[in-house]
Each structure stands twice: as C-alpha cells, then as structure tokens.
C-alpha positions as a printed NumPy array, in Angstrom:
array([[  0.   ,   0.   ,   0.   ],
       [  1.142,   3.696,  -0.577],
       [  0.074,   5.831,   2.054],
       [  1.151,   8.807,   0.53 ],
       [ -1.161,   8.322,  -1.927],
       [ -3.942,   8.144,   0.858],
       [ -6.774,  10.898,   0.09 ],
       [ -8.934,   9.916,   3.29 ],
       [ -9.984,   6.833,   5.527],
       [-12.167,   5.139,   2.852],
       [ -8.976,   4.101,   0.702],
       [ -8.172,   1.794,   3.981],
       [ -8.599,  -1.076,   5.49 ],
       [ -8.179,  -3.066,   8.614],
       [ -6.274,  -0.793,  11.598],
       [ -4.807,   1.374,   9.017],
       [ -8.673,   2.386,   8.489],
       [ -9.327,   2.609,  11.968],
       [ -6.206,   4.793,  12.66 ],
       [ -6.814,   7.431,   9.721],
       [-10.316,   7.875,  10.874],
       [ -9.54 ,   8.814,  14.502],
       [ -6.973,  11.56 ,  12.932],
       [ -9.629,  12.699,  10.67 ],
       [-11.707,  12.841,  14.022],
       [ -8.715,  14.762,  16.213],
       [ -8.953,  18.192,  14.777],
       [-12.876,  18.623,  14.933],
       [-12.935,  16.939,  17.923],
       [-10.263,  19.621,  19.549],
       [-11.712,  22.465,  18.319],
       [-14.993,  21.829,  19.321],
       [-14.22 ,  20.341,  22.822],
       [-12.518,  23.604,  23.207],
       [-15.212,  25.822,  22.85 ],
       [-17.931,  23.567,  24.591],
       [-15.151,  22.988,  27.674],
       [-14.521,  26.924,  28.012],
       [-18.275,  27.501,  28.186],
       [-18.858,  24.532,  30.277],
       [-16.27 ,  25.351,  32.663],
       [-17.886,  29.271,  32.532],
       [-20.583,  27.786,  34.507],
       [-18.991,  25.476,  36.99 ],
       [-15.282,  27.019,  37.017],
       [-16.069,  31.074,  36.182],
       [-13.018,  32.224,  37.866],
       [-10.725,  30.027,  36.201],
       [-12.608,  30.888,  33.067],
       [-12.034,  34.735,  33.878],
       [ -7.942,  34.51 ,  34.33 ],
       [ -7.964,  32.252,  31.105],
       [-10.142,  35.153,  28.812],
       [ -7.568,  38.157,  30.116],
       [ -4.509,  35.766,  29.162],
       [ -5.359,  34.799,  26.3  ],
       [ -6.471,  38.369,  25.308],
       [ -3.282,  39.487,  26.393],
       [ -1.704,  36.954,  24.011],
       [ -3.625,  38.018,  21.248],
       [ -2.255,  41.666,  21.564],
       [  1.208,  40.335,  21.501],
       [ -0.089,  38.2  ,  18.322],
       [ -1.563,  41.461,  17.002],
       [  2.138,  42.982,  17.846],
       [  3.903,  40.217,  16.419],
       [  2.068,  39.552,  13.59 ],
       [  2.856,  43.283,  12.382],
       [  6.19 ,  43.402,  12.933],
       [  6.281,  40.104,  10.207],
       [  3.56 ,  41.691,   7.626],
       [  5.856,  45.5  ,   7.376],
       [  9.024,  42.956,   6.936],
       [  6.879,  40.978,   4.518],
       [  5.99 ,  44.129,   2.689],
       [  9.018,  45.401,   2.523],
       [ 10.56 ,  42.422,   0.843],
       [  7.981,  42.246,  -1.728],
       [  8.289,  45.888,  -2.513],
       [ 11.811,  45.072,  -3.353],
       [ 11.65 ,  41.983,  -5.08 ],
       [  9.094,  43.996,  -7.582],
       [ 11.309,  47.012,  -8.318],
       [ 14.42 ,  44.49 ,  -8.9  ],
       [ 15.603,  43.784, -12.457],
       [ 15.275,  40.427, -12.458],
       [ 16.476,  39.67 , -16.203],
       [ 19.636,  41.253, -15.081],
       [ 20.413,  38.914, -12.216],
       [ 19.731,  36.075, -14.577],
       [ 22.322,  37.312, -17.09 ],
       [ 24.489,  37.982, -14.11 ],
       [ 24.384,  34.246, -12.938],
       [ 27.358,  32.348, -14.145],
       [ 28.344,  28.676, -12.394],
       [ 30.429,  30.249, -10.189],
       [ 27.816,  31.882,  -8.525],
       [ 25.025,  29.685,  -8.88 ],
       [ 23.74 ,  26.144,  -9.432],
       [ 24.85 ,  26.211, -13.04 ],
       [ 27.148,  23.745, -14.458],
       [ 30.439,  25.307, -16.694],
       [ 28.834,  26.63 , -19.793],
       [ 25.   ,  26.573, -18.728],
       [ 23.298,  29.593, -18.698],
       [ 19.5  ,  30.503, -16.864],
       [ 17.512,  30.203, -20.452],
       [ 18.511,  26.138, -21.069],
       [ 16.348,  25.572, -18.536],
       [ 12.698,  24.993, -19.494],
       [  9.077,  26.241, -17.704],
       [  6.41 ,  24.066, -18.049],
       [  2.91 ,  26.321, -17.469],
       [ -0.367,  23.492, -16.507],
       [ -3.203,  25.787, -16.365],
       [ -6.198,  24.083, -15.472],
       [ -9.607,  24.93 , -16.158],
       [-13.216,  24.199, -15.62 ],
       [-15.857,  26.622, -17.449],
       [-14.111,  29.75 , -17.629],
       [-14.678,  32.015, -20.211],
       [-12.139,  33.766, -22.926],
       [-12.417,  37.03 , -20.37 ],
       [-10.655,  34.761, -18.035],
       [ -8.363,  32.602, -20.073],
       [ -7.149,  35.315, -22.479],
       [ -5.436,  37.391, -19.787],
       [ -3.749,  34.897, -17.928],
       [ -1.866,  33.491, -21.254],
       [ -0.969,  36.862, -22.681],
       [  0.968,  37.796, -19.377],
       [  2.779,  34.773, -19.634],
       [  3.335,  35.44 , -23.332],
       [  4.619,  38.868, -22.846],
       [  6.575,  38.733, -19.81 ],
       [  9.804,  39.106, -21.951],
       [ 11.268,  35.898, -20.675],
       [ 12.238,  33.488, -23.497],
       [  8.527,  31.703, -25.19 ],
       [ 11.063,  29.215, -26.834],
       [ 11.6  ,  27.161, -23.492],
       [  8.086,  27.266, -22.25 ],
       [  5.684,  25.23 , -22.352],
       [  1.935,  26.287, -21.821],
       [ -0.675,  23.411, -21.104],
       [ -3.999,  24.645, -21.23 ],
       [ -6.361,  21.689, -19.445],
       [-10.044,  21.669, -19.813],
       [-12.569,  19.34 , -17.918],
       [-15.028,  17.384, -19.957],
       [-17.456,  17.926, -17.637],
       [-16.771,  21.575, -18.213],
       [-19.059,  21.159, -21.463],
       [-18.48 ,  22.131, -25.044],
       [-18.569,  26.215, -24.431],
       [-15.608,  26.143, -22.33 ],
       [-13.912,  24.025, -24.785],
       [-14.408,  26.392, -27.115],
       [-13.226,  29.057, -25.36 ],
       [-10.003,  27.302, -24.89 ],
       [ -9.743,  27.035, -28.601],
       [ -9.689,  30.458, -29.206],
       [ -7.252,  31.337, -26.986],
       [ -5.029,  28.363, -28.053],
       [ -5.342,  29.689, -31.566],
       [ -4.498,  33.066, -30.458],
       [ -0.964,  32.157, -28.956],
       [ -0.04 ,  29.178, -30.48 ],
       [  2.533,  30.209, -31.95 ],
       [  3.66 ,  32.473, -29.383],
       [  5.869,  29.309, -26.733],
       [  7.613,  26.923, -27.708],
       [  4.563,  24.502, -27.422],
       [  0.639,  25.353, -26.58 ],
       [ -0.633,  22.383, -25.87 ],
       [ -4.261,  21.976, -25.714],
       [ -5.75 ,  18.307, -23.686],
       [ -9.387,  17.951, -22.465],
       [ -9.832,  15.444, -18.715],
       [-12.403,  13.08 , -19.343],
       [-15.466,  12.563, -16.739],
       [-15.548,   9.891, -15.011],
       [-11.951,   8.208, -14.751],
       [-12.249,   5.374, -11.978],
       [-10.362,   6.279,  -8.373],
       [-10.516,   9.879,  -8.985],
       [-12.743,  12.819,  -7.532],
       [-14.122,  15.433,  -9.728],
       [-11.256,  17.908,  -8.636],
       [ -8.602,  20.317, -10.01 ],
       [ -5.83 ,  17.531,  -9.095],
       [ -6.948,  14.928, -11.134],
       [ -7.268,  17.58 , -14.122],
       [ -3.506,  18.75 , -13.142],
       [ -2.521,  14.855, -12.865],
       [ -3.915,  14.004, -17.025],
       [ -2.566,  17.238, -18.159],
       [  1.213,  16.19 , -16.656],
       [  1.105,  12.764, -17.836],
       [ -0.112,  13.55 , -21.581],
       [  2.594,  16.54 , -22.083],
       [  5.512,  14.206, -20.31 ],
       [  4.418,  11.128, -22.996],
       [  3.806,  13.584, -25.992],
       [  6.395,  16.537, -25.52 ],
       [  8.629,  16.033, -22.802],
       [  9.809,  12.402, -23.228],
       [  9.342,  12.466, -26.827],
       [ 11.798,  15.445, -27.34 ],
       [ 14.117,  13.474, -24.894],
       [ 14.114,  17.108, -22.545],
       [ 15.607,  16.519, -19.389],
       [ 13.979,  16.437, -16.45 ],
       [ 16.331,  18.115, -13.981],
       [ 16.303,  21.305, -16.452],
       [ 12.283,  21.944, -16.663],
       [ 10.483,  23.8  , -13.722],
       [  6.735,  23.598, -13.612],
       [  4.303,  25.952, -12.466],
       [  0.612,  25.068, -12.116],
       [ -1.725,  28.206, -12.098],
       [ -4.941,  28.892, -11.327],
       [ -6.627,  29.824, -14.407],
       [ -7.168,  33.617, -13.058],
       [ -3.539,  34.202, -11.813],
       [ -1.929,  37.151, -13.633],
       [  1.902,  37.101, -13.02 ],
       [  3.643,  40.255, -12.503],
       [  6.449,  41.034, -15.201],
       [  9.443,  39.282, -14.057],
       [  7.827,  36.24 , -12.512],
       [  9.755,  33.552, -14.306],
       [ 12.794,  35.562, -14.009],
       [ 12.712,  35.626, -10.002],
       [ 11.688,  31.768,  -9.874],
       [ 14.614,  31.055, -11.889],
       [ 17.12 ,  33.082,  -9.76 ],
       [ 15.744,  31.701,  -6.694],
       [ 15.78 ,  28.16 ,  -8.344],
       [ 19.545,  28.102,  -9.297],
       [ 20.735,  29.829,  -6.207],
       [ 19.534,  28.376,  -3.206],
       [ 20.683,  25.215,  -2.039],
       [ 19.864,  21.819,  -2.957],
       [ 16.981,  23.412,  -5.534],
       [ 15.609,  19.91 ,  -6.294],
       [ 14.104,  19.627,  -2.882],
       [ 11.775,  22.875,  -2.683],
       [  8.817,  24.289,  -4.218],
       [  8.52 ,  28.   ,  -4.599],
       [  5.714,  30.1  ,  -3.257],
       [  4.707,  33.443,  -4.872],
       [  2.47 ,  36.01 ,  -2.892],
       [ -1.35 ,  36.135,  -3.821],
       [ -2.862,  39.33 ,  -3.915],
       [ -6.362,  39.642,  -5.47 ],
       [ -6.026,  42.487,  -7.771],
       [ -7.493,  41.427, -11.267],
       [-11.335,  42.684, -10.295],
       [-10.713,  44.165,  -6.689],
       [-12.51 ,  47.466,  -7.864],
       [-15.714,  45.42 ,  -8.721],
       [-15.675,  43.113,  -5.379],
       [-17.837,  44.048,  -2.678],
       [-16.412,  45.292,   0.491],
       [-16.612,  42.088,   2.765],
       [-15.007,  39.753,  -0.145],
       [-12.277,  42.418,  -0.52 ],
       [-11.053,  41.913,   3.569],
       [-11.619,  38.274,   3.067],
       [ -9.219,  37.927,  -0.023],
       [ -6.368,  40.981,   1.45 ],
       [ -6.347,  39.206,   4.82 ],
       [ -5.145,  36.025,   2.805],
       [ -2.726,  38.524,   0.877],
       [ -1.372,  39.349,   4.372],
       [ -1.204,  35.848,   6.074],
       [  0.735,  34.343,   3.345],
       [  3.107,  37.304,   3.024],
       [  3.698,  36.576,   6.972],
       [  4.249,  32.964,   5.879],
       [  6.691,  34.013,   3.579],
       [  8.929,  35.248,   7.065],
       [  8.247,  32.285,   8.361],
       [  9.7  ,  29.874,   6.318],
       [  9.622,  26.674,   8.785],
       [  5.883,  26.54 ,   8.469],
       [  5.219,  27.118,   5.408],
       [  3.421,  25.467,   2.704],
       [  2.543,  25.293,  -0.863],
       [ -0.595,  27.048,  -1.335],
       [ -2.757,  27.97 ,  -4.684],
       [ -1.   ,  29.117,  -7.408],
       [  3.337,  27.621,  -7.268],
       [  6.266,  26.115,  -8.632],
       [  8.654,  23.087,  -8.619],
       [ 10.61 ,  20.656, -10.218],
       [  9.502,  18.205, -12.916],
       [ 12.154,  16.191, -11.729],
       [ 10.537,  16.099,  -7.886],
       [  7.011,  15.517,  -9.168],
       [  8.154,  12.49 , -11.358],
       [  9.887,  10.967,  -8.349],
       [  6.853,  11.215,  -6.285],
       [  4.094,  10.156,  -8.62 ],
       [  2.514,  13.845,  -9.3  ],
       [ -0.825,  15.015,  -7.273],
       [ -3.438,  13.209,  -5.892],
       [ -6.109,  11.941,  -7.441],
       [ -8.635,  11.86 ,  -4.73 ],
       [ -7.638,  15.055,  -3.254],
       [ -9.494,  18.669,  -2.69 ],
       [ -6.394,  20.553,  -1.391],
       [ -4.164,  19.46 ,  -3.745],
       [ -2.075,  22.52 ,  -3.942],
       [ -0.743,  21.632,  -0.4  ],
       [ -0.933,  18.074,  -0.446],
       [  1.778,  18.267,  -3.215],
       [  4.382,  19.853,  -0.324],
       [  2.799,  17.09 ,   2.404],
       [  3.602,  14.281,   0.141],
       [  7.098,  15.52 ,  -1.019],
       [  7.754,  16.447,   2.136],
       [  7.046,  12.363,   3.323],
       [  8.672,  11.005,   0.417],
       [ 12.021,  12.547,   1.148],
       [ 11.598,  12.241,   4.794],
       [ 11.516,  15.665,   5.825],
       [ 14.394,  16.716,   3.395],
       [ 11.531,  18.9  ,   1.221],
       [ 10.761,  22.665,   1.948],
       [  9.047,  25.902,   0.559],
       [ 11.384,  28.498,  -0.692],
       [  9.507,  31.878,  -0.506],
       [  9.679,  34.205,  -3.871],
       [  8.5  ,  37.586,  -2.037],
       [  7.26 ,  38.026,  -5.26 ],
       [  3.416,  39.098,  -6.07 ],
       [  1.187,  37.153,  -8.642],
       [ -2.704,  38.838,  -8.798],
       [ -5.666,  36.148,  -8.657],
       [ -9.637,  37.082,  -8.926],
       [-11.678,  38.108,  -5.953],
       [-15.121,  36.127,  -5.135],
       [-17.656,  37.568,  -7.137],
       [-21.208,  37.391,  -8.047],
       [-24.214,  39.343,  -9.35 ],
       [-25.598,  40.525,  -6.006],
       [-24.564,  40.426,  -2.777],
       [-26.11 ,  37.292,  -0.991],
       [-24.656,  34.971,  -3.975],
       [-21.13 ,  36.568,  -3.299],
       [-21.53 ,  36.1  ,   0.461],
       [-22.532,  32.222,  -0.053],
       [-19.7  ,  31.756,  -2.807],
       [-17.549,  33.842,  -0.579],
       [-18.647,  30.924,   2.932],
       [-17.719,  28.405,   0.393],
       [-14.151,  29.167,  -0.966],
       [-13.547,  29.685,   2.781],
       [-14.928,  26.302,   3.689],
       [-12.722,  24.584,   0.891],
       [ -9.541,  26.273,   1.751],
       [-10.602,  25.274,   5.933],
       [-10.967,  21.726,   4.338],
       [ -6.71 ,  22.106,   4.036],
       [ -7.379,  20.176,   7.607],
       [ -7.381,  16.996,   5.909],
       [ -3.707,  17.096,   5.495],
       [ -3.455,  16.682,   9.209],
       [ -4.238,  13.019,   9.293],
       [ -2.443,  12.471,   6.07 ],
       [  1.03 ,  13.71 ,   8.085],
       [  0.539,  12.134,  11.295],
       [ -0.698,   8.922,   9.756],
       [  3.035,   8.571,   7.901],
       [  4.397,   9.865,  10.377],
       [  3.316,   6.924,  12.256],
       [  4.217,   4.572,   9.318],
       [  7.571,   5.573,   8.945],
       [  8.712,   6.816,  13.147],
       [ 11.787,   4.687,  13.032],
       [ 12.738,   6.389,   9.469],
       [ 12.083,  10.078,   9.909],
       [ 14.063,  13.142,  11.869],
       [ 11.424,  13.309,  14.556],
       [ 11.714,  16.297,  16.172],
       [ 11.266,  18.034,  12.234],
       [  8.076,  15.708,  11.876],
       [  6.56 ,  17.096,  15.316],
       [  7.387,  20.314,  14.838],
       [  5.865,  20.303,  11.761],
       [  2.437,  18.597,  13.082],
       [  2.485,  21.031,  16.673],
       [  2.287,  24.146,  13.419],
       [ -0.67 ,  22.423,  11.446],
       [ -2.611,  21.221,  14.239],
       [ -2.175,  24.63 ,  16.04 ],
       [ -2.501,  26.482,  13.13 ],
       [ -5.882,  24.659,  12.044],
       [ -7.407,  25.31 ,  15.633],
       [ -6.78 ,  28.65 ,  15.816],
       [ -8.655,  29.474,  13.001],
       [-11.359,  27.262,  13.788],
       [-11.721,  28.64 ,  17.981],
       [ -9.769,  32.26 ,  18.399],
       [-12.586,  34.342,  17.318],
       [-15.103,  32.358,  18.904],
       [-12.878,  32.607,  22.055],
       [-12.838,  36.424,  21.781],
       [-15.968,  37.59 ,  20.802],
       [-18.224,  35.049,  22.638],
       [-16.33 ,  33.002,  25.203],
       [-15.002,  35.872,  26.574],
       [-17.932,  36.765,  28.086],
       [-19.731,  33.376,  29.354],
       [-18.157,  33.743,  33.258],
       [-20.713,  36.611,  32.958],
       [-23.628,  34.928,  31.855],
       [-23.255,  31.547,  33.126],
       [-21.071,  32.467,  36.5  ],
       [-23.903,  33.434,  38.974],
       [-24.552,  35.788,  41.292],
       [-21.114,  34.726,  43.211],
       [-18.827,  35.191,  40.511],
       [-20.757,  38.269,  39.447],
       [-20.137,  39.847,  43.019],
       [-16.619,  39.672,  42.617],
       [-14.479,  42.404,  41.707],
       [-12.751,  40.263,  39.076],
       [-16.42 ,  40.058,  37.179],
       [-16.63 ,  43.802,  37.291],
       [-12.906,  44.444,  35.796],
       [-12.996,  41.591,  33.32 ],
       [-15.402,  43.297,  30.374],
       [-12.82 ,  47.11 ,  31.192],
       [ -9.873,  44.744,  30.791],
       [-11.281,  42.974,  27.821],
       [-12.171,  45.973,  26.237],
       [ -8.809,  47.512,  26.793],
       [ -6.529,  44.367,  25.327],
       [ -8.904,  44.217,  22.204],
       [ -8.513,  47.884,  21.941],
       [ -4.889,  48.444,  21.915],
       [ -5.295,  45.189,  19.147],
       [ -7.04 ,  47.402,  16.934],
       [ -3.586,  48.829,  16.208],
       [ -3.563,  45.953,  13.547],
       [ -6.089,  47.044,  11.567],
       [ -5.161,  50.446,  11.632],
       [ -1.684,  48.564,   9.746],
       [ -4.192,  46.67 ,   7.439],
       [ -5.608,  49.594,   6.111],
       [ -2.275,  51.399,   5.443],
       [ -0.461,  48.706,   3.443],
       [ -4.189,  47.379,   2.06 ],
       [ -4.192,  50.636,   0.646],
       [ -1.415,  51.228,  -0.593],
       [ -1.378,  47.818,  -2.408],
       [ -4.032,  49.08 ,  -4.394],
       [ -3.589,  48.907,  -8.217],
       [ -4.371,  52.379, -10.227],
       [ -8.051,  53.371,  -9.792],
       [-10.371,  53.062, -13.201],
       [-11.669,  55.978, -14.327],
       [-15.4  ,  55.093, -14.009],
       [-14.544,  54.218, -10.118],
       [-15.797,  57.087,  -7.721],
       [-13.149,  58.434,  -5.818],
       [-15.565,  58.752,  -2.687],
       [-15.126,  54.552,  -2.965],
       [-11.264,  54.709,  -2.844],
       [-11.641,  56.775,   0.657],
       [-13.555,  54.596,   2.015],
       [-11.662,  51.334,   1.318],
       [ -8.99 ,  52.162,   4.653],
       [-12.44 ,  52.207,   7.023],
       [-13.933,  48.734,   5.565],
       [-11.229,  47.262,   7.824],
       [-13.886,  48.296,  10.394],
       [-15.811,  44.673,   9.854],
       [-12.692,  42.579,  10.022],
       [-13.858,  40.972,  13.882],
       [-16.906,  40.53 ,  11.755],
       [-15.835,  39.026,   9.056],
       [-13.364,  36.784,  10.6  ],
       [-15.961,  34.636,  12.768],
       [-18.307,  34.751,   9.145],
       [-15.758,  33.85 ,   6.883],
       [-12.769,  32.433,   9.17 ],
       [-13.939,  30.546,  12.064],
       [-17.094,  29.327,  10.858],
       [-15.957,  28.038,   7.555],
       [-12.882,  26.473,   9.413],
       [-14.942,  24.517,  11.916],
       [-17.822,  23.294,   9.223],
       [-15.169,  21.561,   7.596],
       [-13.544,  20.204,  10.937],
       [-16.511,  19.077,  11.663],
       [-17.527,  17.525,   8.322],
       [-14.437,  15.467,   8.596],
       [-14.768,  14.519,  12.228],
       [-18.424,  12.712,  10.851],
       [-16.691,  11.491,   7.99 ],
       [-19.248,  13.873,   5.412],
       [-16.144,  14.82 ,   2.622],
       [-16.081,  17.598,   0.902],
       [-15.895,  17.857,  -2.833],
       [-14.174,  20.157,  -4.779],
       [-15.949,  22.986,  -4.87 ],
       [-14.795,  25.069,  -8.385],
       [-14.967,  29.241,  -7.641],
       [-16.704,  31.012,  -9.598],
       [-14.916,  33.538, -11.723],
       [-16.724,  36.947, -12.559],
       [-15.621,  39.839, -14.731]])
C-alpha cells in the first residue's frame, strides 16, 4: 500500500482504516471540545474561566504585535523583489555563482505552465496566457498546457480554442488536452485535471523530445492568476541559487487584484487578509506550505508520482507528500514576489456572500492534510528526523485550531463567566474588571487594523476611471468589519469543515466562480 497516496480513511482497510479515521476525528474533535469545555467550565469554574479570557487576550495583543512586525518585513521584501531587475540577475548568474554547471546559462532551462480549467470564459483565459506570453522571458523554453474538464461542457472548450489559436505560436509549445469525466479512483477535482494534463505533455512533448527532467520547472496556475512582469525571471534566480533546488517548491504572494474594484467590500477583507497571512508565511519559512497558485521541479514531481487523485487541497498536499517522500528533506522556498488572482464575485450580494462561505470552507478543508502527516508519520517513526516531523504537526494542528476557535474565544467566550457564573462570581471584583480589561486588550489590538488599512491601501492597483473616488476613501475604514468578518468567513468556515471530517461527510471540490 502507498500511504502517501492516501486521500482519506475510505482508501483503507483493517487498523490502518481505523487509525486514519480517529486523525480525521482529532482536529474537529479539539476544536470543538474547546469551545464547549470553556463555556462549560464558565458555569462550573467562572473564575478560572475569567484569568484564562484576560490571558489569552493578552496573548492576542502580543499576536496582534507580532504579527505586524512580520507583515511590514513581509511588505518590505515584496516591494523590493518587484522594483528588482530580475532579467539582469539572470544574465548575471554564471556557475560560479550559482547552481549552473560550466557553460550553462538561466535560459537552457525549461518552464512548463499546466493551467487548469473548468468553465471559464475567454475574459478569463485570455489574460492569464498573454501575461505569460509577454513577460519578456524566453517563449522558446516554455511550455503552456492549457487543461479543460469534460465535464466543463463544449462552451468552455471552445473558449479554450480560441485562446489556443491566439498564442499558439507564441511558446515553444501550446498544448491543448481535455480530462475526461468519469476516470475510476478519482474525484471530480482540479488535481486529477492537473494529474492528465502532466502525464499527456511528459508522454507527448517532454519524453518524446528526450528534454531533461532536472532542467524543466513547472508551475501550475490557477486559471485567473496574472503574473507580474518578471515572474519567471525571479523563480529562476531563486531556483539556481539556493541550495539543494531539487528539494523545494517556490511560493509566490497572492494578492487579489485582477477585479478588486468590482468586489464588494466584505469579499475584498476576506481575499487581502489572505494577501497578508501568506506574506507573513513568507517570514516564516519553517511553516510554510505550498498554497494555490506555485512552482517546482519536474524532476521532484516524477519521483513522487505527481498530485493526488482523490484530493481537494491538492495545492498543499503536493508539499505534504514531497515532504514524506524525502523524509523531511523537502521545503518551501519563498519568492517575495506578487502574482494577482480574482476576488469572489457574483451578481448581487447574498450569492457573493454564499460563494464567498464556500471558498472559505474549501480552503478550511486544508485540515485533511493533518491526518495524512501524522498517519506517515506513524508509518515511517523509526525512518524520519522526529523532532522536524513534530514540529511540523504542533504548526498544522495549532494552526488549524486557531482558526477554527480564536474568534469564537474572543468575541463570545469571553464573556460566558458573565452569563453563566452566577450571582457569586458576578459579586466579585474580578467580574466587574474583566469586560474594562477585555475591552482595553482588544482595543490596543485594533492597532492591527489600523496597519491593514495602510499597506491594504497602498497595495491598491491604479483606480479606473469610471470608479468614484468617494469609494477609494472609504476602502482604509472597511477594515472596520474585520472581527466581523473573521468569525463569518474564518472561524465558521474552518470549523464546518472540521466538523464535516470529524463525521466522515467529505467535501468535494468545490470550483470558484470567476466573474468579470
């Protein structure tokens, strides 16, 4: 059996069944028997309650604090990496100063572009090629693979067509392949669309033109992401001067800029609060993971067998399962570079709030990659660096129940000694001071919002000229609803899909709707 091929607890049998499905149970089960213990012990244990609220506000201010410090770093990188000539650092590189061999230079090295697609129409397609097509980096060593579902029905199809006629001549191949429905052991999911297109271009391209493996990188996009100029040019640099290059993927920064002007307010903090996590990943290289839109090897994803098959998150399973497969020796090297990506959108505001809840609820559904790394990690204890494994499992498991509990915690536990404590705990002075101090800590925590709206704002791409200025002014005060917004389209989301996979209900792959 491969287990790190395993997609959930179904694919099992025996005890190896048994044991995946009381990991699938352990993060649903934590999160919730958090929240029902702190309002259970509100009741019977107030006090203790009371000192646990005001210290764990008090850490969330230092989070707040913390946090900050790693988001003005984060931008500050970025801001750099963007004005830097990245063309001329690649003509720079010779093999003294990089991972070139004597004679090699950047451009022998190939980009293979998978770009698949569901029923998205030419408005979406059209823009995402032509960047890619006129980012001044060499067409004759990429590749573009331009997937489309079956499923996805004849229109989308066609759409493809017309954009495949429109640049075919503009890489070195455009290679057009359709998924079909229906292939046995797969779900209907982007990963099994990614998995065809790989195989078909490595039997029809790759291995028929005898290109070598070690010299192609691959980059699977979202069908809306829009890379910034010099995209190819900083994952190439990055690639051939970093160490051991063959063991990493590389992570670009998301920022939703392609219809920001036309997304309503509440989708807009939803999508620039993702901006600024991952950009605070970025510091934070030990815990992070691949995520949407990213790079690697062709070489690695040969080795391990490509994505999964039966997978939702597939864009971080790929770093789970490289990461097992080389036994910890895998990592994420961070670009600090910016691609743009589309905003949830919709034609009136209850559809985007519901499309909104369910992008949310897919990404919170990343928690299935918790059982998947314990459960190997079990498998293979006597074969792993341990402490690296652990490490790694304390960040996912803490990472997944914070975003499932820590608003619930602050806007709702946080005041259950009141409620529930009685008249005794009520009478006490600490009952009296708890809502001043509460109010205080979450107060001086504001301060991160007020940092939010700065660098939100100034992230801003130039203002079209049918957009009311009055709108622009108001974007910095939006940040107002972020407490809001975070237990709608945070915590909520996060523990539905906890939950869903503590009960064993799995989620599909739920395709976002893109809107121009």
């Amino acid at each position: 059996m491969d287990y790190l091929k395993i997609g959930k607890a179904t694919e099992l049998s025996g005890r190896d069944y048994k044991l995946y499905r009381y990991l699938e149970i352990l993060p649903g089960l934590f999160s919730w028997g958090t929240l029902l213990g702190l309002i259970l012990f509100s009741y019977f244990k107030p006090i203790w309650i009371a000192f646990f609220i005001i210290a764990f506000d008090i850490y969330w201010l230092l989070l707040v604090i913390f946090f900050g410090i790693y988001l003005l770093v984060a931008y500050c990188k970025m801001r750099k990496n963007v004005k830097l000539d990245w063309r001329k650092k690649c003509n720079s590189l010779n093999y003294k100063n990089s991972n070139l061999k004597k004679g090699e230079i950047f451009s022998d090295y190939y980009h293979l572009i998978i770009l698949p697609m569901y029923q998205e129409g030419v408005e979406v397609i059209r823009p995402t090629v032509e960047v890619i097509a006129n980012s001044g980096y060499p067409t004759d060593k990429m590749i573009v693979v331009l997937t489309v579902e079956e499923r996805g029905g004849t229109e989308a199809l066609a759409g493809a067509k017309i954009v495949q006629d429109e640049f075919k001549n503009s890489f070195k191949d455009f290679y057009l392949t359709i998924h079909p429905d229906g292939i046995e052991g797969e779900i209907k999911a982007k990963g099994a669309n990614q998995v065809w297109a790989a195989k078909q271009v490595k039997k029809d391209i790759i291995d028929k033109e005898n290109i070598n493996y070690e010299k192609i990188l691959v980059s699977v996009f979202d069908i809306d992401t829009v890379i910034y100029k010099d995209y190819f040019y900083c994952l190439i640099h990055k690639f051939l001067t970093v160490k051991n290059p063959y063991r990493a993927s590389y992570q670009p920064i998301p920022v939703y800029h392609n219809n920001i002007w036309q997304a309503p307010f509440f989708a807009r903090i939803a999508a620039t609060s993702n901006t600024f996590w991952q950009m605070m990943q970025q510091i934070r290289q030990e815990k992070l993971a691949t995520y949407s839109s990213h790079s690697m090897t062709w070489k690695t994803l040969v080795e391990i067998g490509f994505w999964s098959t039966s997978m939702v998150s597939e864009d971080s399973r790929i770093f789970w399962h490289s990461f097992c497969y080389y036994k910890g020796d895998y990592r994420v090297e961070p670009l600090h570079y910016p691609i743009s990506m589309d905003i949830i959108t919709s034609n009136n505001f209850i559809q985007t709030a519901k499309n909104l809840y369910k992008q949310q609820r897919r990404w919170g559904w990343g928690v299935e990659n918790l059982p998947y790394l314990i459960f190997n990690t079990i498998k293979n204890w006597k074969e792993i660096p341990k402490k690296l494994y652990l490490s790694r499992i304390f960040v996912q498991i803490h990472g997944f129940h914070s975003w499932a509990t820590n608003a619930f915690i602050i806007a709702v536990i946080g005041w259950m000694p009141i409620f529930l404590g009685g008249e005794i705990f009520n009478s006490t002075v600490l009952s009296a001071n708890l809502p001043i101090i509460t109010r205080t800590l979450m107060t001086m925590a504001m301060s991160g919002l007020v940092l939010s709206a700065i660098i939100s704002t100034i992230l801003l791409p130039p203002r079209p000229k049918n957009y009311p200025l009055w709108k622009v002014i108001m974007i910095p005060f939006q940040w107002i609803t972020l407490p809001i917004s975070i237990i709608l389209f945070g915590s909520v989301p996060g523990l539905d899909s906890q939950t869903r996979l503590m009960f064993g209900k799995y989620l599909g792959f739920w395709v976002t709707p893109k809107n121009r």
